[in-house]
PDB file of C-alpha atoms in Angstrom:
ATOM      1  CA  UNK Q 159     128.213 139.111 -72.398  1.00  0.00           C
ATOM      2  CA  UNK Q 160     128.771 138.648 -68.595  1.00  0.00           C
ATOM      3  CA  UNK Q 161     131.268 140.540 -66.554  1.00  0.00           C
ATOM      4  CA  UNK Q 162     133.972 138.109 -65.814  1.00  0.00           C
ATOM      5  CA  UNK Q 163     133.839 138.439 -62.021  1.00  0.00           C
ATOM      6  CA  UNK Q 164     130.103 137.462 -62.091  1.00  0.00           C
ATOM      7  CA  UNK Q 165     130.738 134.175 -63.771  1.00  0.00           C
ATOM      8  CA  UNK Q 166     129.912 131.215 -61.492  1.00  0.00           C
ATOM      9  CA  UNK Q 167     130.528 127.443 -61.693  1.00  0.00           C
ATOM     10  CA  UNK Q 168     126.994 126.814 -62.932  1.00  0.00           C
ATOM     11  CA  UNK Q 169     127.557 129.086 -65.898  1.00  0.00           C
ATOM     12  CA  UNK Q 170     130.673 127.164 -66.816  1.00  0.00           C
ATOM     13  CA  UNK Q 171     128.741 123.884 -66.432  1.00  0.00           C
ATOM     14  CA  UNK Q 172     125.988 125.146 -68.656  1.00  0.00           C
ATOM     15  CA  UNK Q 173     128.516 125.917 -71.517  1.00  0.00           C
ATOM     16  CA  UNK Q 174     129.598 122.252 -71.371  1.00  0.00           C
ATOM     17  CA  UNK Q 175     126.044 120.815 -71.024  1.00  0.00           C
ATOM     18  CA  UNK Q 176     124.912 122.844 -74.007  1.00  0.00           C
ATOM     19  CA  UNK Q 177     127.861 121.455 -76.114  1.00  0.00           C
ATOM     20  CA  UNK Q 178     126.778 117.963 -75.111  1.00  0.00           C
ATOM     21  CA  UNK Q 179     123.140 118.629 -76.202  1.00  0.00           C
ATOM     22  CA  UNK Q 180     124.374 119.838 -79.568  1.00  0.00           C
ATOM     23  CA  UNK Q 181     126.167 116.618 -80.144  1.00  0.00           C
ATOM     24  CA  UNK Q 182     129.661 117.894 -80.054  1.00  0.00           C
ATOM     25  CA  UNK Q 183     132.366 115.269 -79.528  1.00  0.00           C
ATOM     26  CA  UNK Q 184     133.848 114.360 -76.135  1.00  0.00           C
ATOM     27  CA  UNK Q 185     137.180 115.616 -77.200  1.00  0.00           C
ATOM     28  CA  UNK Q 186     135.814 119.023 -78.121  1.00  0.00           C
ATOM     29  CA  UNK Q 187     133.940 119.304 -74.844  1.00  0.00           C
ATOM     30  CA  UNK Q 188     136.990 118.253 -72.823  1.00  0.00           C
ATOM     31  CA  UNK Q 189     139.131 120.826 -74.650  1.00  0.00           C
ATOM     32  CA  UNK Q 190     136.635 123.584 -73.902  1.00  0.00           C
ATOM     33  CA  UNK Q 191     136.838 122.824 -70.263  1.00  0.00           C
ATOM     34  CA  UNK Q 192     140.647 122.991 -70.310  1.00  0.00           C
ATOM     35  CA  UNK Q 193     140.497 126.369 -72.072  1.00  0.00           C
ATOM     36  CA  UNK Q 194     137.947 127.776 -69.601  1.00  0.00           C
ATOM     37  CA  UNK Q 195     139.883 126.494 -66.618  1.00  0.00           C
ATOM     38  CA  UNK Q 196     143.133 128.000 -67.987  1.00  0.00           C
ATOM     39  CA  UNK Q 197     141.454 131.248 -68.890  1.00  0.00           C
ATOM     40  CA  UNK Q 198     139.907 131.823 -65.443  1.00  0.00           C
ATOM     41  CA  UNK Q 199     143.154 130.680 -63.702  1.00  0.00           C
ATOM     42  CA  UNK Q 200     144.994 133.425 -65.609  1.00  0.00           C
ATOM     43  CA  UNK Q 201     142.394 135.910 -64.518  1.00  0.00           C
ATOM     44  CA  UNK Q 202     142.719 134.810 -60.918  1.00  0.00           C
ATOM     45  CA  UNK Q 203     146.512 135.010 -60.914  1.00  0.00           C
ATOM     46  CA  UNK Q 204     146.131 138.582 -62.272  1.00  0.00           C
ATOM     47  CA  UNK Q 205     143.655 139.597 -59.511  1.00  0.00           C
ATOM     48  CA  UNK Q 206     140.790 140.048 -62.006  1.00  0.00           C
ATOM     49  CA  UNK Q 207     138.617 137.433 -60.281  1.00  0.00           C
ATOM     50  CA  UNK Q 208     138.650 136.287 -56.695  1.00  0.00           C
ATOM     51  CA  UNK Q 209     138.430 132.582 -57.589  1.00  0.00           C
ATOM     52  CA  UNK Q 210     138.345 130.256 -60.549  1.00  0.00           C
ATOM     53  CA  UNK Q 211     134.658 129.441 -61.353  1.00  0.00           C
ATOM     54  CA  UNK Q 212     135.691 126.536 -63.568  1.00  0.00           C
ATOM     55  CA  UNK Q 213     136.629 124.413 -60.596  1.00  0.00           C
ATOM     56  CA  UNK Q 214     136.253 120.698 -59.582  1.00  0.00           C
ATOM     57  CA  UNK Q 215     132.486 121.234 -59.452  1.00  0.00           C
ATOM     58  CA  UNK Q 216     132.315 121.717 -63.198  1.00  0.00           C
ATOM     59  CA  UNK Q 217     132.359 118.368 -64.904  1.00  0.00           C
ATOM     60  CA  UNK Q 218     132.579 117.598 -68.576  1.00  0.00           C
ATOM     61  CA  UNK Q 219     130.423 114.539 -69.448  1.00  0.00           C
ATOM     62  CA  UNK Q 220     132.621 112.661 -71.821  1.00  0.00           C
ATOM     63  CA  UNK Q 221     130.480 109.659 -72.026  1.00  0.00           C
ATOM     64  CA  UNK Q 222     129.134 108.808 -75.496  1.00  0.00           C
ATOM     65  CA  UNK Q 223     125.330 109.297 -75.877  1.00  0.00           C
ATOM     66  CA  UNK Q 224     123.443 106.040 -75.932  1.00  0.00           C
ATOM     67  CA  UNK Q 225     122.697 104.972 -79.436  1.00  0.00           C
ATOM     68  CA  UNK Q 226     118.924 104.654 -80.093  1.00  0.00           C
ATOM     69  CA  UNK Q 227     118.319 101.457 -82.056  1.00  0.00           C
ATOM     70  CA  UNK Q 228     115.137 101.421 -84.072  1.00  0.00           C
ATOM     71  CA  UNK Q 229     112.865  98.297 -83.773  1.00  0.00           C
ATOM     72  CA  UNK Q 230     112.178  96.195 -86.875  1.00  0.00           C
ATOM     73  CA  UNK Q 231     109.146  97.210 -88.647  1.00  0.00           C
ATOM     74  CA  UNK Q 232     106.697  94.517 -89.499  1.00  0.00           C
ATOM     75  CA  UNK Q 233     108.025  94.343 -93.071  1.00  0.00           C
ATOM     76  CA  UNK Q 234     111.595  94.269 -91.779  1.00  0.00           C
ATOM     77  CA  UNK Q 235     110.759  91.558 -89.305  1.00  0.00           C
ATOM     78  CA  UNK Q 236     109.239  89.377 -92.042  1.00  0.00           C
ATOM     79  CA  UNK Q 237     112.371  89.776 -94.126  1.00  0.00           C
ATOM     80  CA  UNK Q 238     114.522  89.051 -91.140  1.00  0.00           C
ATOM     81  CA  UNK Q 239     112.677  85.855 -90.353  1.00  0.00           C
ATOM     82  CA  UNK Q 240     112.985  84.754 -93.877  1.00  0.00           C
ATOM     83  CA  UNK Q 241     116.769  85.485 -93.783  1.00  0.00           C
ATOM     84  CA  UNK Q 242     117.414  83.446 -90.593  1.00  0.00           C
ATOM     85  CA  UNK Q 243     115.428  80.403 -91.750  1.00  0.00           C
ATOM     86  CA  UNK Q 244     117.735  77.337 -91.361  1.00  0.00           C
ATOM     87  CA  UNK Q 245     120.475  79.369 -89.663  1.00  0.00           C
ATOM     88  CA  UNK Q 246     122.421  78.114 -86.611  1.00  0.00           C
ATOM     89  CA  UNK Q 247     120.761  80.296 -83.966  1.00  0.00           C
ATOM     90  CA  UNK Q 248     117.414  80.753 -85.563  1.00  0.00           C
ATOM     91  CA  UNK Q 249     115.408  79.424 -82.738  1.00  0.00           C
ATOM     92  CA  UNK Q 250     117.053  81.858 -80.268  1.00  0.00           C
ATOM     93  CA  UNK Q 251     116.245  84.930 -82.400  1.00  0.00           C
ATOM     94  CA  UNK Q 252     112.646  83.781 -82.969  1.00  0.00           C
ATOM     95  CA  UNK Q 253     112.153  83.103 -79.301  1.00  0.00           C
ATOM     96  CA  UNK Q 254     113.339  86.654 -78.260  1.00  0.00           C
ATOM     97  CA  UNK Q 255     110.906  88.141 -80.818  1.00  0.00           C
ATOM     98  CA  UNK Q 256     108.166  86.119 -79.063  1.00  0.00           C
ATOM     99  CA  UNK Q 257     109.074  86.812 -75.430  1.00  0.00           C
ATOM    100  CA  UNK Q 258     111.280  89.959 -75.205  1.00  0.00           C
ATOM    101  CA  UNK Q 259     113.858  88.147 -72.989  1.00  0.00           C
ATOM    102  CA  UNK Q 260     117.214  89.808 -72.362  1.00  0.00           C
ATOM    103  CA  UNK Q 261     120.240  87.918 -73.636  1.00  0.00           C
ATOM    104  CA  UNK Q 262     121.219  86.678 -70.184  1.00  0.00           C
ATOM    105  CA  UNK Q 263     117.719  85.479 -69.477  1.00  0.00           C
ATOM    106  CA  UNK Q 264     117.297  83.525 -72.690  1.00  0.00           C
ATOM    107  CA  UNK Q 265     120.809  82.097 -72.329  1.00  0.00           C
ATOM    108  CA  UNK Q 266     120.030  81.018 -68.787  1.00  0.00           C
ATOM    109  CA  UNK Q 267     116.656  79.463 -69.542  1.00  0.00           C
ATOM    110  CA  UNK Q 268     116.321  75.911 -68.377  1.00  0.00           C
ATOM    111  CA  UNK Q 269     113.796  73.229 -69.321  1.00  0.00           C
ATOM    112  CA  UNK Q 270     112.643  73.300 -65.655  1.00  0.00           C
ATOM    113  CA  UNK Q 271     111.540  76.934 -66.010  1.00  0.00           C
ATOM    114  CA  UNK Q 272     108.985  75.968 -68.635  1.00  0.00           C
ATOM    115  CA  UNK Q 273     105.423  74.920 -67.966  1.00  0.00           C
ATOM    116  CA  UNK Q 274     104.175  73.589 -71.330  1.00  0.00           C
ATOM    117  CA  UNK Q 275     100.675  72.723 -69.963  1.00  0.00           C
ATOM    118  CA  UNK Q 276     100.069  76.148 -68.668  1.00  0.00           C
ATOM    119  CA  UNK Q 277     102.035  77.832 -71.498  1.00  0.00           C
ATOM    120  CA  UNK Q 278     104.273  79.998 -69.405  1.00  0.00           C
ATOM    121  CA  UNK Q 279     107.935  80.342 -68.342  1.00  0.00           C
ATOM    122  CA  UNK Q 280     109.490  81.575 -65.112  1.00  0.00           C
ATOM    123  CA  UNK Q 281     112.448  83.965 -65.602  1.00  0.00           C
ATOM    124  CA  UNK Q 282     114.560  83.398 -62.528  1.00  0.00           C
ATOM    125  CA  UNK Q 283     118.243  83.617 -63.568  1.00  0.00           C
ATOM    126  CA  UNK Q 284     120.636  85.335 -65.936  1.00  0.00           C
ATOM    127  CA  UNK Q 285     123.749  83.993 -67.526  1.00  0.00           C
ATOM    128  CA  UNK Q 286     126.957  85.947 -68.153  1.00  0.00           C
ATOM    129  CA  UNK Q 287     129.962  84.768 -70.067  1.00  0.00           C
ATOM    130  CA  UNK Q 288     133.584  85.552 -69.082  1.00  0.00           C
ATOM    131  CA  UNK Q 289     135.678  85.529 -72.297  1.00  0.00           C
ATOM    132  CA  UNK Q 290     138.972  85.359 -70.536  1.00  0.00           C
ATOM    133  CA  UNK Q 291     137.917  82.294 -68.419  1.00  0.00           C
ATOM    134  CA  UNK Q 292     135.728  80.956 -71.201  1.00  0.00           C
ATOM    135  CA  UNK Q 293     133.162  80.242 -68.511  1.00  0.00           C
ATOM    136  CA  UNK Q 294     129.499  81.066 -67.843  1.00  0.00           C
ATOM    137  CA  UNK Q 295     128.264  82.366 -64.488  1.00  0.00           C
ATOM    138  CA  UNK Q 296     124.657  82.202 -63.247  1.00  0.00           C
ATOM    139  CA  UNK Q 297     123.084  85.049 -61.204  1.00  0.00           C
ATOM    140  CA  UNK Q 298     119.654  86.218 -60.438  1.00  0.00           C
ATOM    141  CA  UNK Q 299     118.150  89.006 -62.546  1.00  0.00           C
ATOM    142  CA  UNK Q 300     119.571  92.414 -61.681  1.00  0.00           C
ATOM    143  CA  UNK Q 301     116.280  93.673 -60.238  1.00  0.00           C
ATOM    144  CA  UNK Q 302     113.389  91.958 -58.349  1.00  0.00           C
ATOM    145  CA  UNK Q 303     111.131  92.869 -61.259  1.00  0.00           C
ATOM    146  CA  UNK Q 304     113.292  90.666 -63.478  1.00  0.00           C
ATOM    147  CA  UNK Q 305     112.083  87.564 -61.680  1.00  0.00           C
ATOM    148  CA  UNK Q 306     108.765  87.107 -63.448  1.00  0.00           C
ATOM    149  CA  UNK Q 307     106.339  84.701 -65.114  1.00  0.00           C
ATOM    150  CA  UNK Q 308     105.457  85.407 -68.713  1.00  0.00           C
ATOM    151  CA  UNK Q 309     102.979  83.685 -70.972  1.00  0.00           C
ATOM    152  CA  UNK Q 310     104.046  81.826 -74.164  1.00  0.00           C
ATOM    153  CA  UNK Q 311     102.494  82.150 -77.519  1.00  0.00           C
ATOM    154  CA  UNK Q 312     101.780  79.098 -79.645  1.00  0.00           C
ATOM    155  CA  UNK Q 313     104.752  80.063 -81.830  1.00  0.00           C
ATOM    156  CA  UNK Q 314     107.034  80.233 -78.751  1.00  0.00           C
ATOM    157  CA  UNK Q 315     105.863  76.786 -77.759  1.00  0.00           C
ATOM    158  CA  UNK Q 316     106.541  75.460 -81.237  1.00  0.00           C
ATOM    159  CA  UNK Q 317     110.066  77.002 -81.121  1.00  0.00           C
ATOM    160  CA  UNK Q 318     110.786  75.216 -77.838  1.00  0.00           C
ATOM    161  CA  UNK Q 319     109.591  71.849 -79.271  1.00  0.00           C
ATOM    162  CA  UNK Q 320     111.948  72.268 -82.302  1.00  0.00           C
ATOM    163  CA  UNK Q 321     114.878  73.303 -80.021  1.00  0.00           C
ATOM    164  CA  UNK Q 322     114.443  70.164 -77.921  1.00  0.00           C
ATOM    165  CA  UNK Q 323     114.940  68.042 -81.060  1.00  0.00           C
ATOM    166  CA  UNK Q 324     118.014  70.158 -81.977  1.00  0.00           C
ATOM    167  CA  UNK Q 325     119.550  69.595 -78.510  1.00  0.00           C
ATOM    168  CA  UNK Q 326     119.070  65.816 -78.849  1.00  0.00           C
ATOM    169  CA  UNK Q 327     120.795  65.847 -82.249  1.00  0.00           C
ATOM    170  CA  UNK Q 328     123.653  67.960 -80.895  1.00  0.00           C
ATOM    171  CA  UNK Q 329     124.304  66.342 -77.478  1.00  0.00           C
ATOM    172  CA  UNK Q 330     121.995  63.330 -77.027  1.00  0.00           C
ATOM    173  CA  UNK Q 331     121.481  62.540 -73.346  1.00  0.00           C
ATOM    174  CA  UNK Q 332     124.622  64.357 -72.146  1.00  0.00           C
ATOM    175  CA  UNK Q 333     123.575  65.676 -68.677  1.00  0.00           C
ATOM    176  CA  UNK Q 334     126.085  68.484 -68.975  1.00  0.00           C
ATOM    177  CA  UNK Q 335     124.051  70.126 -71.776  1.00  0.00           C
ATOM    178  CA  UNK Q 336     120.583  68.951 -71.359  1.00  0.00           C
ATOM    179  CA  UNK Q 337     119.472  71.437 -68.688  1.00  0.00           C
ATOM    180  CA  UNK Q 338     119.809  74.593 -70.818  1.00  0.00           C
ATOM    181  CA  UNK Q 339     117.243  75.302 -73.598  1.00  0.00           C
ATOM    182  CA  UNK Q 340     119.484  77.041 -76.059  1.00  0.00           C
ATOM    183  CA  UNK Q 341     122.755  75.089 -76.325  1.00  0.00           C
ATOM    184  CA  UNK Q 342     125.684  75.661 -78.649  1.00  0.00           C
ATOM    185  CA  UNK Q 343     127.440  72.806 -80.408  1.00  0.00           C
ATOM    186  CA  UNK Q 344     130.693  73.137 -78.401  1.00  0.00           C
ATOM    187  CA  UNK Q 345     129.390  74.676 -75.117  1.00  0.00           C
ATOM    188  CA  UNK Q 346     126.257  74.303 -72.952  1.00  0.00           C
ATOM    189  CA  UNK Q 347     125.108  77.908 -73.631  1.00  0.00           C
ATOM    190  CA  UNK Q 348     125.778  80.586 -76.285  1.00  0.00           C
ATOM    191  CA  UNK Q 349     127.922  83.602 -75.683  1.00  0.00           C
ATOM    192  CA  UNK Q 350     126.324  86.931 -76.626  1.00  0.00           C
ATOM    193  CA  UNK Q 351     129.234  87.723 -78.994  1.00  0.00           C
ATOM    194  CA  UNK Q 352     128.424  84.670 -81.105  1.00  0.00           C
ATOM    195  CA  UNK Q 353     124.720  85.610 -81.365  1.00  0.00           C
ATOM    196  CA  UNK Q 354     125.422  89.143 -82.237  1.00  0.00           C
ATOM    197  CA  UNK Q 355     128.226  88.381 -84.669  1.00  0.00           C
ATOM    198  CA  UNK Q 356     126.010  85.909 -86.437  1.00  0.00           C
ATOM    199  CA  UNK Q 357     123.217  88.500 -86.640  1.00  0.00           C
ATOM    200  CA  UNK Q 358     125.636  91.011 -88.221  1.00  0.00           C
ATOM    201  CA  UNK Q 359     126.606  88.417 -90.779  1.00  0.00           C
ATOM    202  CA  UNK Q 360     123.078  87.563 -91.717  1.00  0.00           C
ATOM    203  CA  UNK Q 361     122.084  91.188 -91.963  1.00  0.00           C
ATOM    204  CA  UNK Q 362     125.078  91.970 -94.230  1.00  0.00           C
ATOM    205  CA  UNK Q 363     124.448  89.049 -96.524  1.00  0.00           C
ATOM    206  CA  UNK Q 364     120.779  89.871 -96.938  1.00  0.00           C
ATOM    207  CA  UNK Q 365     121.139  93.717 -97.196  1.00  0.00           C
ATOM    208  CA  UNK Q 366     119.190  94.244 -93.972  1.00  0.00           C
ATOM    209  CA  UNK Q 367     119.985  96.992 -91.456  1.00  0.00           C
ATOM    210  CA  UNK Q 368     122.457  95.966 -88.700  1.00  0.00           C
ATOM    211  CA  UNK Q 369     120.794  94.810 -85.527  1.00  0.00           C
ATOM    212  CA  UNK Q 370     121.734  93.106 -82.261  1.00  0.00           C
ATOM    213  CA  UNK Q 371     120.057  90.893 -79.784  1.00  0.00           C
ATOM    214  CA  UNK Q 372     118.840  93.934 -77.863  1.00  0.00           C
ATOM    215  CA  UNK Q 373     117.072  95.177 -81.024  1.00  0.00           C
ATOM    216  CA  UNK Q 374     115.033  92.030 -81.104  1.00  0.00           C
ATOM    217  CA  UNK Q 375     113.921  92.606 -77.500  1.00  0.00           C
ATOM    218  CA  UNK Q 376     113.125  96.284 -78.464  1.00  0.00           C
ATOM    219  CA  UNK Q 377     111.113  95.015 -81.471  1.00  0.00           C
ATOM    220  CA  UNK Q 378     109.070  92.795 -79.222  1.00  0.00           C
ATOM    221  CA  UNK Q 379     108.220  95.573 -76.832  1.00  0.00           C
ATOM    222  CA  UNK Q 380     107.466  98.080 -79.693  1.00  0.00           C
ATOM    223  CA  UNK Q 381     105.118  95.650 -81.474  1.00  0.00           C
ATOM    224  CA  UNK Q 382     103.290  94.973 -78.160  1.00  0.00           C
ATOM    225  CA  UNK Q 383     102.704  98.613 -77.675  1.00  0.00           C
ATOM    226  CA  UNK Q 384     101.671  99.150 -81.335  1.00  0.00           C
ATOM    227  CA  UNK Q 385      99.147  96.261 -80.936  1.00  0.00           C
ATOM    228  CA  UNK Q 386      97.525  98.087 -78.160  1.00  0.00           C
ATOM    229  CA  UNK Q 387      99.097  96.499 -75.101  1.00  0.00           C
ATOM    230  CA  UNK Q 388      99.061  98.862 -71.941  1.00  0.00           C
ATOM    231  CA  UNK Q 389     102.304 100.261 -70.552  1.00  0.00           C
ATOM    232  CA  UNK Q 390     102.030  98.238 -67.284  1.00  0.00           C
ATOM    233  CA  UNK Q 391     101.684  94.938 -69.104  1.00  0.00           C
ATOM    234  CA  UNK Q 392     104.707  95.594 -71.289  1.00  0.00           C
ATOM    235  CA  UNK Q 393     106.713  96.641 -68.149  1.00  0.00           C
ATOM    236  CA  UNK Q 394     105.872  93.285 -66.525  1.00  0.00           C
ATOM    237  CA  UNK Q 395     106.750  91.314 -69.663  1.00  0.00           C
ATOM    238  CA  UNK Q 396     110.176  93.139 -69.981  1.00  0.00           C
ATOM    239  CA  UNK Q 397     110.973  92.908 -66.293  1.00  0.00           C
ATOM    240  CA  UNK Q 398     111.523  96.674 -65.900  1.00  0.00           C
ATOM    241  CA  UNK Q 399     111.706  97.798 -62.309  1.00  0.00           C
ATOM    242  CA  UNK Q 400     110.870 101.357 -63.248  1.00  0.00           C
ATOM    243  CA  UNK Q 401     108.028 102.120 -65.564  1.00  0.00           C
ATOM    244  CA  UNK Q 402     109.875 105.169 -66.855  1.00  0.00           C
ATOM    245  CA  UNK Q 403     112.213 102.745 -68.612  1.00  0.00           C
ATOM    246  CA  UNK Q 404     109.176 101.215 -70.444  1.00  0.00           C
ATOM    247  CA  UNK Q 405     107.968 104.731 -71.234  1.00  0.00           C
ATOM    248  CA  UNK Q 406     110.941 105.277 -73.388  1.00  0.00           C
ATOM    249  CA  UNK Q 407     109.725 102.454 -75.682  1.00  0.00           C
ATOM    250  CA  UNK Q 408     106.246 103.971 -75.647  1.00  0.00           C
ATOM    251  CA  UNK Q 409     107.621 107.424 -76.586  1.00  0.00           C
ATOM    252  CA  UNK Q 410     109.644 105.960 -79.472  1.00  0.00           C
ATOM    253  CA  UNK Q 411     106.669 103.862 -80.614  1.00  0.00           C
ATOM    254  CA  UNK Q 412     104.461 107.065 -80.764  1.00  0.00           C
ATOM    255  CA  UNK Q 413     107.211 108.784 -82.784  1.00  0.00           C
ATOM    256  CA  UNK Q 414     107.311 105.881 -85.143  1.00  0.00           C
ATOM    257  CA  UNK Q 415     103.504 105.917 -85.561  1.00  0.00           C
ATOM    258  CA  UNK Q 416     103.582 109.664 -86.337  1.00  0.00           C
ATOM    259  CA  UNK Q 417     106.405 109.124 -88.912  1.00  0.00           C
ATOM    260  CA  UNK Q 418     104.302 106.399 -90.662  1.00  0.00           C
ATOM    261  CA  UNK Q 419     101.277 108.599 -90.592  1.00  0.00           C
ATOM    262  CA  UNK Q 420     103.014 111.728 -92.083  1.00  0.00           C
ATOM    263  CA  UNK Q 421     104.659 109.514 -94.740  1.00  0.00           C
ATOM    264  CA  UNK Q 422     101.423 107.794 -95.894  1.00  0.00           C
ATOM    265  CA  UNK Q 423      99.056 110.763 -95.369  1.00  0.00           C
ATOM    266  CA  UNK Q 424     101.013 113.891 -96.319  1.00  0.00           C
ATOM    267  CA  UNK Q 425      99.266 117.170 -96.026  1.00  0.00           C
ATOM    268  CA  UNK Q 426      98.618 119.589 -98.851  1.00  0.00           C
TER     269      UNK Q 426
END
């Protein structure tokens, strides 16, 4: 509906942005930019427009939208806990559900970080695994807020006691393994791919929805909010530097509460 000579770069950008919002594929959006650019170039070369508005300033966002993963409901969590009973990494999964730690934080947790008497742990490192080198690297949490002290529930303390016995059975007094809380049988920590792949297998065998380690952290945060915890407390527990990140969990939690309400108390 616009006269072609009045089209500006922001109008071209708006076309691509609206396609993104509608959920169109990256290929479709990329092709649309190619068509626009070629069309206006043809107009420019024929002296219809003074310049091509679909220029380098107009960018097609070809990144895939982040997939929002639902937290486990209380019923789903009970079924999940029943399904992992006796499994290889049961204690890791249970501990994340009790603390909300990121993968790197739980993988890098050492016995020296734990104060059993005061029932708390200090999160002060993160562990990453290089597949090609088959080697772990320690680093500090990515933000200052990631370095934090979080309280432990009685269930979390119980998990730690059980894990200590597991480590003794696996590695005895081997100093190479004894520092880290959650050890594997062949390596002193557990790569994320092993934890996630094991989760996928458990969920598939037990007809549960597919989840990952991050979903367990998300479940912890969601249940805290649904139990009445304030946003600032959840932010501190999760180690978010920006409370707007925590607000995403809060918004999703409110949406979930509304869904449950509508389902159980239909109108009319």
